[in-house]
Short mmCIF file of C-alpha atoms in Angstrom, two decimals:
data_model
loop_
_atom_site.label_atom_id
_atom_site.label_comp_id
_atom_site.label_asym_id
_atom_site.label_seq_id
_atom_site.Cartn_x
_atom_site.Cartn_y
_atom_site.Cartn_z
CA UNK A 1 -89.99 -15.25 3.96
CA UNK A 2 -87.33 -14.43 1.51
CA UNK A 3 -87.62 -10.77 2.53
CA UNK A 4 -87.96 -11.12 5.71
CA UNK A 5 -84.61 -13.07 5.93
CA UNK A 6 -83.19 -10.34 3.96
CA UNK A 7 -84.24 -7.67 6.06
CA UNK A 8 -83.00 -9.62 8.88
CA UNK A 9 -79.17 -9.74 7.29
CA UNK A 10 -79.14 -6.25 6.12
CA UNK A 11 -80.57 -7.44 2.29
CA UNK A 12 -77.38 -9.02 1.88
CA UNK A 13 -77.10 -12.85 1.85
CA UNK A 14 -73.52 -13.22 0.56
CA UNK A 15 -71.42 -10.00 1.65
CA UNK A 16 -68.50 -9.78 -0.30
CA UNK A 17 -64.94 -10.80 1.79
CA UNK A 18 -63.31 -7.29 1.85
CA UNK A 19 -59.67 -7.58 0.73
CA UNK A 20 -56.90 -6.91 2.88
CA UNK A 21 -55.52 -3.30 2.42
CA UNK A 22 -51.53 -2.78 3.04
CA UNK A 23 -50.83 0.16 5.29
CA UNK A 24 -48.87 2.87 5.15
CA UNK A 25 -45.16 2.27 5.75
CA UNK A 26 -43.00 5.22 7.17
CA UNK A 27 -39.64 5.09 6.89
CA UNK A 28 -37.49 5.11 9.69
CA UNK A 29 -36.27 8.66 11.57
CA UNK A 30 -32.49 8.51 11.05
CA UNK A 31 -31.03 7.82 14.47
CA UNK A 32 -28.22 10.01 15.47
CA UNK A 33 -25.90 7.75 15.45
CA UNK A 34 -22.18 8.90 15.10
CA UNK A 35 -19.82 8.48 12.31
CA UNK A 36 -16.58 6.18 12.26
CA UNK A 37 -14.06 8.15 10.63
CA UNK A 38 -12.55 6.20 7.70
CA UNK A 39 -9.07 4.82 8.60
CA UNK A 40 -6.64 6.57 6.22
CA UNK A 41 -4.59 4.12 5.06
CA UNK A 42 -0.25 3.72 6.02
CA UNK A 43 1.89 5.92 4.21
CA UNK A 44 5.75 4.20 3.76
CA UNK A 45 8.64 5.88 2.01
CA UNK A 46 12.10 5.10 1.21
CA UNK A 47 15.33 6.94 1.01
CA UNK A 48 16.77 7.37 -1.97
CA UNK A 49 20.15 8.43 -0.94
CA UNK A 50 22.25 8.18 2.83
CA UNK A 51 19.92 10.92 4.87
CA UNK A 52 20.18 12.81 8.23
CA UNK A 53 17.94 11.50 10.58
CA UNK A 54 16.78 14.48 13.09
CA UNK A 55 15.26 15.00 16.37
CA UNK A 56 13.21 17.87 14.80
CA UNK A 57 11.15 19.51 12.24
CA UNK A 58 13.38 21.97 9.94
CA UNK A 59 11.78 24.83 11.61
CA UNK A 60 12.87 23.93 15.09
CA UNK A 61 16.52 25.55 15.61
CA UNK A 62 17.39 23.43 18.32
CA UNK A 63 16.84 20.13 16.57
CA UNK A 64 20.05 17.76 16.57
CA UNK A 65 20.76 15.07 13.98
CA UNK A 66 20.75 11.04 15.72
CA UNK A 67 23.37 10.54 12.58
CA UNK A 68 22.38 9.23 8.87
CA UNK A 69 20.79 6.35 7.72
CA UNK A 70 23.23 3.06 7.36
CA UNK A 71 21.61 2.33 3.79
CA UNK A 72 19.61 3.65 1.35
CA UNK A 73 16.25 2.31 0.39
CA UNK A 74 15.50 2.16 4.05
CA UNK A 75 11.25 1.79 4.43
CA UNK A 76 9.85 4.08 6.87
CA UNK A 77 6.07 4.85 7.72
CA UNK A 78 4.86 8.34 8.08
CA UNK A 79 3.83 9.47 10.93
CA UNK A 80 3.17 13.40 10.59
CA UNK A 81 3.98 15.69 7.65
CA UNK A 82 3.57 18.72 9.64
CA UNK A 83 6.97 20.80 8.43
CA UNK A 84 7.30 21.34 4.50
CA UNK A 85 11.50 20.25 4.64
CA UNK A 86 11.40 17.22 6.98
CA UNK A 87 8.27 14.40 7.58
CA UNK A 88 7.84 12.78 11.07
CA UNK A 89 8.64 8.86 10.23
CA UNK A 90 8.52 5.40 12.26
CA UNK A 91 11.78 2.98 11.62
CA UNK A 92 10.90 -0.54 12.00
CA UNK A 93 13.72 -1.66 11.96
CA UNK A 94 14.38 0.32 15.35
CA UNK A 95 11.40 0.50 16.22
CA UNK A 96 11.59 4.23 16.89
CA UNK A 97 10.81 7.61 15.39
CA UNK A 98 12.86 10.65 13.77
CA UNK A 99 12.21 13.71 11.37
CA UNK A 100 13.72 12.99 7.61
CA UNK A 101 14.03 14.95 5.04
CA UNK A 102 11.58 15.39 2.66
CA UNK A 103 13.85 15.49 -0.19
CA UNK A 104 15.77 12.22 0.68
CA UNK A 105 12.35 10.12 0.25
CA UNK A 106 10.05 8.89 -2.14
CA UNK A 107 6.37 7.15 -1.44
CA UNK A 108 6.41 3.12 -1.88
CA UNK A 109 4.45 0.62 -1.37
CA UNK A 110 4.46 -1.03 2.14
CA UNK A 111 7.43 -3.26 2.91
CA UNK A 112 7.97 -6.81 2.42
CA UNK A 113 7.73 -8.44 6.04
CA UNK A 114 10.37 -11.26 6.28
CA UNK A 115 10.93 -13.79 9.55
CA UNK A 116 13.98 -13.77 10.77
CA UNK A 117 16.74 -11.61 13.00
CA UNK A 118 17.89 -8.10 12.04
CA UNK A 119 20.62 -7.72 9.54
CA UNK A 120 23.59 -6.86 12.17
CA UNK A 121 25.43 -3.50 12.21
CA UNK A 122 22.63 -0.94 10.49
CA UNK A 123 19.64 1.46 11.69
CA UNK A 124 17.19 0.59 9.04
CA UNK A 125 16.04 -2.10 5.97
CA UNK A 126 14.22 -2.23 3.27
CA UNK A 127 12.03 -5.09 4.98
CA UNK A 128 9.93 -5.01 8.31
CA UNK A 129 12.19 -8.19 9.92
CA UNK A 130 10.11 -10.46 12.71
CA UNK A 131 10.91 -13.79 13.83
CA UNK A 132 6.88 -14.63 14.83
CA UNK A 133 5.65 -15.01 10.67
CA UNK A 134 6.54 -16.77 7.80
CA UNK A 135 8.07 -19.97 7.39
CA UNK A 136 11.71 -20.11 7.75
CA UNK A 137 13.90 -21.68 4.98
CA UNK A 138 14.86 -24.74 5.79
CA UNK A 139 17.13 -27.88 3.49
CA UNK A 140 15.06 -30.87 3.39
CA UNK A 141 16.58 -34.17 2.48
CA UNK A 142 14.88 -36.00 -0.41
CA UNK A 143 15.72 -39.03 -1.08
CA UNK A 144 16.35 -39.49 -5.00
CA UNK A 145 16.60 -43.51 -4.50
CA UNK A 146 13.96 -45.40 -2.99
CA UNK A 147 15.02 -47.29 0.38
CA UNK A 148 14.83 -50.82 -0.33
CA UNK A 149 16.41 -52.63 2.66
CA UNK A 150 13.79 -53.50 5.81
CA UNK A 151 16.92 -52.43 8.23
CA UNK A 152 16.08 -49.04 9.40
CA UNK A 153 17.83 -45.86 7.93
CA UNK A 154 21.21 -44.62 9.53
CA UNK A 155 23.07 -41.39 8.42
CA UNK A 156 25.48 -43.27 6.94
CA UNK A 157 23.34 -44.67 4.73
CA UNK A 158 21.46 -41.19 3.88
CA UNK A 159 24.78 -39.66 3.12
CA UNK A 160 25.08 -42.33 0.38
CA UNK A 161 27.81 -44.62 2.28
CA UNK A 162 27.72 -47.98 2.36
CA UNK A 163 27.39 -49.38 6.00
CA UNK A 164 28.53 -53.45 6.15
CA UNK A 165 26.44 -55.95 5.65
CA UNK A 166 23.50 -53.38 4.01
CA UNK A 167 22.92 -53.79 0.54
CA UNK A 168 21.31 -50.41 -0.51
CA UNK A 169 22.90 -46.93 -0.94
CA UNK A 170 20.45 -44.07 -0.91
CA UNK A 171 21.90 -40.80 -1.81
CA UNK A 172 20.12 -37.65 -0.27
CA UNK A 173 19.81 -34.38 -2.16
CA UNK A 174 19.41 -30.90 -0.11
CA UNK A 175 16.50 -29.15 -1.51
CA UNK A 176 15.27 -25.36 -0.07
CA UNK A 177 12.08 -25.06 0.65
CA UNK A 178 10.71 -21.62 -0.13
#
């Protein structure tokens, strides 16, 4: 009976669990996907000395100067260095563009941004000025005397004046917040 039950399962009573094989893995076809060009980082300069500021490269004859610079150590961002004697810049502080000489700048680091208006009667900074950032600087009164009255404070009595019938007399100090 033995061998006929064997016959019947092939001659194998306990077939052995075949073990799972891994297949193949094939790598990915590279898509043709197209290339973001790296963003080349600002370029500022500065001018070391009071510089013409031009409509112009040097090569173009019919160029006219828009007058000098009001300062020196003005911060401009370049723009184009097309021409070997003048680069192409942008003027924050007017927010417009002219052709500088080459010779009048040297590369910085980008300028400090500062809140507040324009410094009046010039055509450039050293700082990119805008009113929308930073935290403007601003006295806060401290007081360097505790209040120790339950009658509510006046400005007479932050000042450091006595006020009738009041018996404390606070004294405020200015301090700048920066």
């Amino acid at each position: 009976m033995l061998a006929l039950l064997c016959a019947a399962c092939g001659g194998v009573l306990n077939p052995p669990i075949p073990t799972p094989r891994p297949s193949p893995t094939i790598p990915p076809t590279p898509t043709g996907l197209p290339t973001t060009p790296t963003p080349v980082p600002e370029a500022w300069v500065k001018n070391h000395r009071i510089a013409e500021m031009w409509s112009g490269p040097a090569s173009d004859r019919t160029a006219i100067s828009f007058g000098q610079t009001s300062n020196t150590f003005c911060a401009f961002r370049i723009d184009k260095t097309e021409d070997d004697a003048r680069i192409y810049v942008y003027n924050p502080y007017a927010d417009g563009r002219f052709w500088i000489d080459v010779e009048a700048v040297g590369p910085v680091v980008p300028p400090e941004r500062r809140r507040g208006p324009k410094p009046p009667d010039q055509n450039c900074a050293e700082a990119i000025y805008d009113p929308r950032i930073g935290t403007p600087v601003t006295s806060t009164p401290t007081m360097s005397t505790p209040v120790t009255t339950s009658t509510p404070a006046t400005p007479s009595t932050l000042a450091g004046t006595s006020t009738p019938g009041r018996t404390s007399t606070p004294t405020a100090t200015a301090t700048s917040a920066r």
